[in-house]
mmCIF file of C-alpha atoms and ligand atoms in Angstrom:
data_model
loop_
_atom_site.group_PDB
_atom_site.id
_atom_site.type_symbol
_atom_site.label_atom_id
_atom_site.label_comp_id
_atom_site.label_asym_id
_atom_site.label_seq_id
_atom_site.Cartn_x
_atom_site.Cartn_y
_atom_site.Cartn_z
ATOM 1 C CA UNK A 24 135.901 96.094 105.141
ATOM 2 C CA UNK A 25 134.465 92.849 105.038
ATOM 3 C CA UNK A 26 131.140 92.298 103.296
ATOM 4 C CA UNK A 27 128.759 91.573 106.337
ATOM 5 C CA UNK A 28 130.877 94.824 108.724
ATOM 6 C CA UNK A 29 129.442 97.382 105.359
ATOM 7 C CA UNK A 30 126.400 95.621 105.939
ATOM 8 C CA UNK A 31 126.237 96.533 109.500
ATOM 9 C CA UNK A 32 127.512 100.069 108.884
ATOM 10 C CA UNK A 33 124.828 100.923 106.472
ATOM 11 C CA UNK A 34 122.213 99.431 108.810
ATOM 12 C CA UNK A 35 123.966 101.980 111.458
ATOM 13 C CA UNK A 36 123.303 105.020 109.624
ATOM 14 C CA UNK A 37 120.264 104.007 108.876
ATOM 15 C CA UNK A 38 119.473 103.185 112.606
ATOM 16 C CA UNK A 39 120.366 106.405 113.210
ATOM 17 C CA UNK A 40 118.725 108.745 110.547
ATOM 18 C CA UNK A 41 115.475 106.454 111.680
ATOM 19 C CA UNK A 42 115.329 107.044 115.307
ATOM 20 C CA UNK A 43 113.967 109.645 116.707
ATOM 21 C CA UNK A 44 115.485 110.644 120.097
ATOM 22 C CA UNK A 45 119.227 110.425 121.138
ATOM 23 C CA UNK A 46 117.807 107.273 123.704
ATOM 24 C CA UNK A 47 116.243 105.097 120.644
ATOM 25 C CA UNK A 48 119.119 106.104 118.252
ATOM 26 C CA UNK A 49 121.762 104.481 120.846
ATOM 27 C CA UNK A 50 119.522 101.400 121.051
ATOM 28 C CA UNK A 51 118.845 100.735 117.573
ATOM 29 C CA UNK A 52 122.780 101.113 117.048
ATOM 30 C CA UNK A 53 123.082 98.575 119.278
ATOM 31 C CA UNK A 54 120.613 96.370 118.164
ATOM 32 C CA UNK A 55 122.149 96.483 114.495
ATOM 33 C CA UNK A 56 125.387 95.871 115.523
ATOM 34 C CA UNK A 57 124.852 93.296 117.629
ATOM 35 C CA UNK A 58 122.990 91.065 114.508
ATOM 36 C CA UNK A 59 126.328 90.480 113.472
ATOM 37 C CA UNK A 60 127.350 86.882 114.044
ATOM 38 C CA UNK A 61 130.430 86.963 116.293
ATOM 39 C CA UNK A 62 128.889 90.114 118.246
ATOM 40 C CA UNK A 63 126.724 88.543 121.244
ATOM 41 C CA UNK A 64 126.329 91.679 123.121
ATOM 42 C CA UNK A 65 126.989 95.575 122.575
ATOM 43 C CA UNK A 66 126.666 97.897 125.220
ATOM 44 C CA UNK A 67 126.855 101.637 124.990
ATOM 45 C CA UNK A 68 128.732 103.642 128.126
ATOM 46 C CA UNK A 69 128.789 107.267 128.275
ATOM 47 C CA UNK A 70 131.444 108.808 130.992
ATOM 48 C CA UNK A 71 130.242 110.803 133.456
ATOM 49 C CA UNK A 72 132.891 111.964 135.432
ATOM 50 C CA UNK A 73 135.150 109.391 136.335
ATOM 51 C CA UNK A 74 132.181 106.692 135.846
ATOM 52 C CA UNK A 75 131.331 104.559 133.015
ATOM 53 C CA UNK A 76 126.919 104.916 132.809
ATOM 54 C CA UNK A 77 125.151 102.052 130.262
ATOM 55 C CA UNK A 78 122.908 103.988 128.259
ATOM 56 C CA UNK A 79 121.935 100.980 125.873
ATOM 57 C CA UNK A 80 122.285 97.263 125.090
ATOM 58 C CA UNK A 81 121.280 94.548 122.741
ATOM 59 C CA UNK A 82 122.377 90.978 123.615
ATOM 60 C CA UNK A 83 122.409 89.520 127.381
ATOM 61 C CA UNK A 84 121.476 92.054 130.052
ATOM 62 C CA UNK A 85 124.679 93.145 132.208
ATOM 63 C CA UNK A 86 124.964 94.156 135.779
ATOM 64 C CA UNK A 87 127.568 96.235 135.242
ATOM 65 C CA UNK A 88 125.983 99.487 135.042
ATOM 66 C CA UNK A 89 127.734 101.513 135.972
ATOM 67 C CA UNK A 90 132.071 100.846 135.530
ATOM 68 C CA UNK A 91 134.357 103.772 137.788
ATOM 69 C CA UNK A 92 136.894 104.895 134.915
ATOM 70 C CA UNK A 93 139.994 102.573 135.915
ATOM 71 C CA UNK A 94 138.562 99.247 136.503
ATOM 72 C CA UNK A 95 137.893 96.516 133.789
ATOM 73 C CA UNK A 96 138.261 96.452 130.223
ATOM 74 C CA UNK A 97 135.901 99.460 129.625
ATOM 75 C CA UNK A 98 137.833 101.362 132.599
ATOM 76 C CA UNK A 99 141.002 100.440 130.643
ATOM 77 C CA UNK A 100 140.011 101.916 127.171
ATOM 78 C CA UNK A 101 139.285 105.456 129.285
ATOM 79 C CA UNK A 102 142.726 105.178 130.772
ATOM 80 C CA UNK A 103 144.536 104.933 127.472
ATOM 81 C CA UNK A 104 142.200 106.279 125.420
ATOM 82 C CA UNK A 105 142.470 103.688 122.939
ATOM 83 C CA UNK A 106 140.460 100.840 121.650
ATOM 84 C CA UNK A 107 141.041 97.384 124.095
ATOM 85 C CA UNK A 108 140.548 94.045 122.422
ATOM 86 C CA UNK A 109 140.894 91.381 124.745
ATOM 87 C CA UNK A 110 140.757 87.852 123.109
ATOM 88 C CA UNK A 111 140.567 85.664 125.707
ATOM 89 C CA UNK A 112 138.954 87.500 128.939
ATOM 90 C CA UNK A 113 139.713 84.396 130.689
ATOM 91 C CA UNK A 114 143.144 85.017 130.964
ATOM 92 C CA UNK A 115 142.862 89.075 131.726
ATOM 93 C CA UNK A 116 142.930 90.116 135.199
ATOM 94 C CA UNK A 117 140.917 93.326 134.811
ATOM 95 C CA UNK A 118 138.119 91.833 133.297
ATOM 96 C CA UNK A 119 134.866 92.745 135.088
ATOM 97 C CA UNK A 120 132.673 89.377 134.106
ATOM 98 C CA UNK A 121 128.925 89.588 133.305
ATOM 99 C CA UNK A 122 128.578 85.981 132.510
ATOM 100 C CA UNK A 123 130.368 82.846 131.982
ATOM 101 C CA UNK A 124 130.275 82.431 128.256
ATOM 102 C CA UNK A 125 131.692 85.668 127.060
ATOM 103 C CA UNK A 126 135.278 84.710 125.672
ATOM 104 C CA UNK A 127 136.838 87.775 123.921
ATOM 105 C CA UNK A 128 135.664 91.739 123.750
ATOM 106 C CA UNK A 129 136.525 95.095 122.112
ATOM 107 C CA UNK A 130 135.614 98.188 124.029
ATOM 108 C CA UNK A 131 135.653 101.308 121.164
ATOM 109 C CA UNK A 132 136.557 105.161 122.587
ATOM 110 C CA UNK A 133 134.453 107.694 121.445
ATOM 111 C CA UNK A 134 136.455 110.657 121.468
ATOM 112 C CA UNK A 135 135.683 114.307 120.668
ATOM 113 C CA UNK A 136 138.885 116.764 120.737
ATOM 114 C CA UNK A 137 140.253 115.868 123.673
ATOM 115 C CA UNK A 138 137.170 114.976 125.562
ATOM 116 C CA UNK A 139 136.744 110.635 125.880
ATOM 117 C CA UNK A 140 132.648 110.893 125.266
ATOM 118 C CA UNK A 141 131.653 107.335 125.830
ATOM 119 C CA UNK A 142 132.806 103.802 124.530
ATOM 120 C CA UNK A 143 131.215 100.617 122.105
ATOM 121 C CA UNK A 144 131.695 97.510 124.378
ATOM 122 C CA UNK A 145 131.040 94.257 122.442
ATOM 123 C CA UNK A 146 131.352 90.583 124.054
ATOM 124 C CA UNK A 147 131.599 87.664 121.816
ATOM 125 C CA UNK A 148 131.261 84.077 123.056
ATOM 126 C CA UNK A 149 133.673 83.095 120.202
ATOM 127 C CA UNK A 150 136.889 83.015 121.793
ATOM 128 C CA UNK A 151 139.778 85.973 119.518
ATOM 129 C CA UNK A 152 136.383 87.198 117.865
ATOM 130 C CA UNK A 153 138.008 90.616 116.985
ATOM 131 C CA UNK A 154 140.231 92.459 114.440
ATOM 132 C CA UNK A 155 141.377 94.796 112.433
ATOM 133 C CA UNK A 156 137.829 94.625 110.526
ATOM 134 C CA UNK A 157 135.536 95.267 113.830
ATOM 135 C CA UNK A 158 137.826 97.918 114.787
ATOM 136 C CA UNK A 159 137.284 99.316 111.294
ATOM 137 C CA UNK A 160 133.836 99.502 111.557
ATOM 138 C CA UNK A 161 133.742 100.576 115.234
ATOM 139 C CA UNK A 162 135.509 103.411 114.517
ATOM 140 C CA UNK A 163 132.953 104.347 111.746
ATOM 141 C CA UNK A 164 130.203 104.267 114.097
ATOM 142 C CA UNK A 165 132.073 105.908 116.778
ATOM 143 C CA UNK A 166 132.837 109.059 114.456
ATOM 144 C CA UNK A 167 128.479 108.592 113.861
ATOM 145 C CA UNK A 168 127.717 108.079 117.428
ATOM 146 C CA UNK A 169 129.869 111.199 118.836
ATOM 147 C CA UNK A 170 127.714 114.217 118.202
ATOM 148 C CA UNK A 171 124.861 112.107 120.128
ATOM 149 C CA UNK A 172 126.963 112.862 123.542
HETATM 150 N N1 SME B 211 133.492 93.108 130.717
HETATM 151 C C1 SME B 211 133.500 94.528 130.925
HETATM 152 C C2 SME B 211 132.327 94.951 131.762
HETATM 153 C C3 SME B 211 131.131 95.334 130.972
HETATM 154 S S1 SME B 211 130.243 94.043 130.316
HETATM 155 O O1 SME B 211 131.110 93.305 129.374
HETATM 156 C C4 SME B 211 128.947 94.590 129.476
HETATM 157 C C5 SME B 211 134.808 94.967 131.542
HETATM 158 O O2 SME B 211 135.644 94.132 131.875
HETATM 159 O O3 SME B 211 135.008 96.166 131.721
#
């Protein structure tokens, strides 16, 4: 893991041993995360049925609140339960767009057993932002984040 992606996993945990509801421990994850150079905006989705809910941000506000499992990159990840990195959204025709500088995004499951829980969406205005390092770490703070849903 790179230097500054330990950085921002140690600040996770502890975001999270700070906080002192489930609502402020999602936000401060998101907040620390999203200090990370390349990361412009996180947002937190929780599945509710076949819907995607935002629970938290940090970064530009989004009005997509609420995604139906199915449709854009975050509706993707549910269908194949798997992480979705996108680096040029651009060029993706499911790609739900909240503004026009986003360039690339990684949307992180957070699965329990069998049970998809909720995802990590990042947008990055730096076009192929993502790899094996940011999936690294997201999956680190995806095993933290689980017991929270
Ligand atoms: N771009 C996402 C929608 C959510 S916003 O990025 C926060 C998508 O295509 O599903």
């Amino acid at each position: 893991m790179k230097p500054e992606h330990a950085v921002a996993l140690q600040h996770t945990v502890e975001a999270l041993l700070g906080a002192e509801s489930a609502g402020e421990r999602l936000a401060a994850v998101c907040r620390v995360l999203q200090a990370l150079p390349h990361y412009t905006g996180v947002y937190i989705y929780a599945l509710e049925g076949d819907m995607l809910v935002l629970k938290a941000f940090h970064g530009r506000a989004t009005g997509h609140t609420r995604i139906p499992s199915g449709k854009g990159i975050c509706g993707a990840s549910v269908l194949t339960r798997a992480p979705v990195t996108v680096v040029d959204v651009g060029s993706d025709p499911r790609y739900l767009a909240c503004n026009l500088e986003t360039k690339s995004e990684i949307v992180f499951p957070i699965i329990r057993g069998e049970t998809y829980l909720a995802q990590i969406d990042v947008d990055s205005d730096d076009r192929a932002a993502f790899g094996a390092e940011d999936e690294d770490l997201l999956a680190e703070v995806a095993k933290l984040l689980a017991p929270l849903f």
